[in-house]
Every structure is written in C-alpha cells, then in structure tokens.
C-alpha cells in the first residue's frame, strides 16, 4: 500500500515539475527575430528608423519573395523565396548562405536564441 502511495506522489510531483518548464524555443535577442517582431506580433521595434529612407543594398533571389524577413543580432537578413530556398544575406547585401528546401518557402523565418533558424516550406 505504501509503495503505491509513494509512486502516486512521485507522479504528481513529476507532472508539477515538468509543467512549469518552458515548452517553446526562445526567440533570439535581435532587432527583428520573427514575423511582426515578437511572439505577440506587435510589429513594433524599439529602434528608430531613418529620418529619410534610402535603399542601402538589395539582393536578387531566384524567384519572388512572399515571406517577411527576420533580422539577426549580427545584421543578417533571413528570408524565404518561392525558388525553394532560405537565404541568409549579410548586413552589407552579400550572400552568407542558402538552404535548399524541397519546395517553395512562403513562411517567415524565426530566429532562436540558440542560433537556429526555423522556417517552414511547402514540402511539409
């Protein structure tokens, strides 16, 4: 009887302990880590934009872009394209790397605090 009681207390304690742990990846500490800026999708940044907008650089992908970009703490811009690729473009406009997926990328990337880039593509 005591053994069952101790076992039940262990299960209850385990459930309570693990239910308080975070279940989601943490966003990167960067200017714009995901679509609409943050997990609440406020679309607001704490950074002031330029007083007069001017194009600093551009990068041509293999096809159209329908996803929103994410900006890393190092200034890299991450964006998906309908050419089946995820692009990482440096702050000066030069290509850092690409990742070829099995199909087009319409979803917006999200940057994790561990340096991972999360993105979905139409290849499931």
JSON list of C-alpha atoms in Angstrom, two decimals, residues 52-113:
[
{"chain": "A", "resi": 52, "resn": "UNK", "atom": "CA", "xyz": [14.90, 59.87, -44.71]},
{"chain": "A", "resi": 53, "resn": "UNK", "atom": "CA", "xyz": [14.62, 56.36, -46.18]},
{"chain": "A", "resi": 54, "resn": "UNK", "atom": "CA", "xyz": [17.22, 55.33, -48.75]},
{"chain": "A", "resi": 55, "resn": "UNK", "atom": "CA", "xyz": [17.99, 51.90, -50.21]},
{"chain": "A", "resi": 56, "resn": "UNK", "atom": "CA", "xyz": [21.27, 50.66, -48.73]},
{"chain": "A", "resi": 57, "resn": "UNK", "atom": "CA", "xyz": [21.51, 47.38, -50.65]},
{"chain": "A", "resi": 58, "resn": "UNK", "atom": "CA", "xyz": [19.44, 44.74, -52.41]},
{"chain": "A", "resi": 59, "resn": "UNK", "atom": "CA", "xyz": [19.82, 41.06, -53.20]},
{"chain": "A", "resi": 60, "resn": "UNK", "atom": "CA", "xyz": [18.17, 39.23, -56.10]},
{"chain": "A", "resi": 61, "resn": "UNK", "atom": "CA", "xyz": [16.80, 35.76, -55.36]},
{"chain": "A", "resi": 62, "resn": "UNK", "atom": "CA", "xyz": [15.88, 33.16, -57.95]},
{"chain": "A", "resi": 63, "resn": "UNK", "atom": "CA", "xyz": [12.15, 33.95, -57.77]},
{"chain": "A", "resi": 64, "resn": "UNK", "atom": "CA", "xyz": [9.59, 36.05, -55.89]},
{"chain": "A", "resi": 65, "resn": "UNK", "atom": "CA", "xyz": [9.59, 36.53, -52.12]},
{"chain": "A", "resi": 66, "resn": "UNK", "atom": "CA", "xyz": [6.33, 36.30, -50.20]},
{"chain": "A", "resi": 67, "resn": "UNK", "atom": "CA", "xyz": [7.70, 35.82, -46.68]},
{"chain": "A", "resi": 68, "resn": "UNK", "atom": "CA", "xyz": [8.61, 38.55, -44.23]},
{"chain": "A", "resi": 69, "resn": "UNK", "atom": "CA", "xyz": [12.28, 38.80, -43.28]},
{"chain": "A", "resi": 70, "resn": "UNK", "atom": "CA", "xyz": [13.85, 38.18, -39.89]},
{"chain": "A", "resi": 71, "resn": "UNK", "atom": "CA", "xyz": [16.92, 40.14, -38.81]},
{"chain": "A", "resi": 72, "resn": "UNK", "atom": "CA", "xyz": [19.64, 38.53, -36.69]},
{"chain": "A", "resi": 73, "resn": "UNK", "atom": "CA", "xyz": [21.70, 40.21, -33.98]},
{"chain": "A", "resi": 74, "resn": "UNK", "atom": "CA", "xyz": [24.62, 40.37, -36.42]},
{"chain": "A", "resi": 75, "resn": "UNK", "atom": "CA", "xyz": [22.51, 42.24, -39.01]},
{"chain": "A", "resi": 76, "resn": "UNK", "atom": "CA", "xyz": [21.91, 39.25, -41.27]},
{"chain": "A", "resi": 77, "resn": "UNK", "atom": "CA", "xyz": [18.58, 39.18, -43.04]},
{"chain": "A", "resi": 78, "resn": "UNK", "atom": "CA", "xyz": [16.84, 35.78, -43.33]},
{"chain": "A", "resi": 79, "resn": "UNK", "atom": "CA", "xyz": [14.10, 35.37, -45.91]},
{"chain": "A", "resi": 80, "resn": "UNK", "atom": "CA", "xyz": [12.39, 32.55, -47.79]},
{"chain": "A", "resi": 81, "resn": "UNK", "atom": "CA", "xyz": [11.77, 32.56, -51.53]},
{"chain": "A", "resi": 82, "resn": "UNK", "atom": "CA", "xyz": [9.49, 30.81, -53.98]},
{"chain": "A", "resi": 83, "resn": "UNK", "atom": "CA", "xyz": [12.66, 29.37, -55.58]},
{"chain": "A", "resi": 84, "resn": "UNK", "atom": "CA", "xyz": [12.71, 26.72, -52.79]},
{"chain": "A", "resi": 85, "resn": "UNK", "atom": "CA", "xyz": [15.47, 28.42, -50.80]},
{"chain": "A", "resi": 86, "resn": "UNK", "atom": "CA", "xyz": [16.02, 30.10, -47.47]},
{"chain": "A", "resi": 87, "resn": "UNK", "atom": "CA", "xyz": [18.51, 32.96, -47.79]},
{"chain": "A", "resi": 88, "resn": "UNK", "atom": "CA", "xyz": [20.84, 34.50, -45.23]},
{"chain": "A", "resi": 89, "resn": "UNK", "atom": "CA", "xyz": [22.12, 37.83, -46.53]},
{"chain": "A", "resi": 90, "resn": "UNK", "atom": "CA", "xyz": [24.77, 39.82, -44.67]},
{"chain": "A", "resi": 91, "resn": "UNK", "atom": "CA", "xyz": [24.20, 43.37, -43.44]},
{"chain": "A", "resi": 92, "resn": "UNK", "atom": "CA", "xyz": [26.09, 44.71, -46.48]},
{"chain": "A", "resi": 93, "resn": "UNK", "atom": "CA", "xyz": [23.95, 42.81, -49.00]},
{"chain": "A", "resi": 94, "resn": "UNK", "atom": "CA", "xyz": [26.29, 39.89, -49.73]},
{"chain": "A", "resi": 95, "resn": "UNK", "atom": "CA", "xyz": [25.03, 36.31, -49.61]},
{"chain": "A", "resi": 96, "resn": "UNK", "atom": "CA", "xyz": [26.10, 34.48, -46.44]},
{"chain": "A", "resi": 97, "resn": "UNK", "atom": "CA", "xyz": [24.42, 31.13, -47.26]},
{"chain": "A", "resi": 98, "resn": "UNK", "atom": "CA", "xyz": [21.32, 29.49, -48.71]},
{"chain": "A", "resi": 99, "resn": "UNK", "atom": "CA", "xyz": [19.44, 26.35, -47.79]},
{"chain": "A", "resi": 100, "resn": "UNK", "atom": "CA", "xyz": [17.60, 24.42, -50.49]},
{"chain": "A", "resi": 101, "resn": "UNK", "atom": "CA", "xyz": [14.25, 23.02, -49.33]},
{"chain": "A", "resi": 102, "resn": "UNK", "atom": "CA", "xyz": [12.05, 20.51, -51.14]},
{"chain": "A", "resi": 103, "resn": "UNK", "atom": "CA", "xyz": [9.52, 23.14, -52.23]},
{"chain": "A", "resi": 104, "resn": "UNK", "atom": "CA", "xyz": [8.76, 26.87, -52.06]},
{"chain": "A", "resi": 105, "resn": "UNK", "atom": "CA", "xyz": [9.13, 28.89, -48.85]},
{"chain": "A", "resi": 106, "resn": "UNK", "atom": "CA", "xyz": [6.25, 31.28, -48.12]},
{"chain": "A", "resi": 107, "resn": "UNK", "atom": "CA", "xyz": [6.57, 31.24, -44.35]},
{"chain": "A", "resi": 108, "resn": "UNK", "atom": "CA", "xyz": [8.60, 33.80, -42.47]},
{"chain": "A", "resi": 109, "resn": "UNK", "atom": "CA", "xyz": [11.71, 32.58, -40.64]},
{"chain": "A", "resi": 110, "resn": "UNK", "atom": "CA", "xyz": [12.04, 32.80, -36.87]},
{"chain": "A", "resi": 111, "resn": "UNK", "atom": "CA", "xyz": [15.41, 33.03, -35.12]},
{"chain": "A", "resi": 112, "resn": "UNK", "atom": "CA", "xyz": [16.04, 31.07, -31.93]},
{"chain": "A", "resi": 113, "resn": "UNK", "atom": "CA", "xyz": [18.22, 32.23, -29.09]}
]
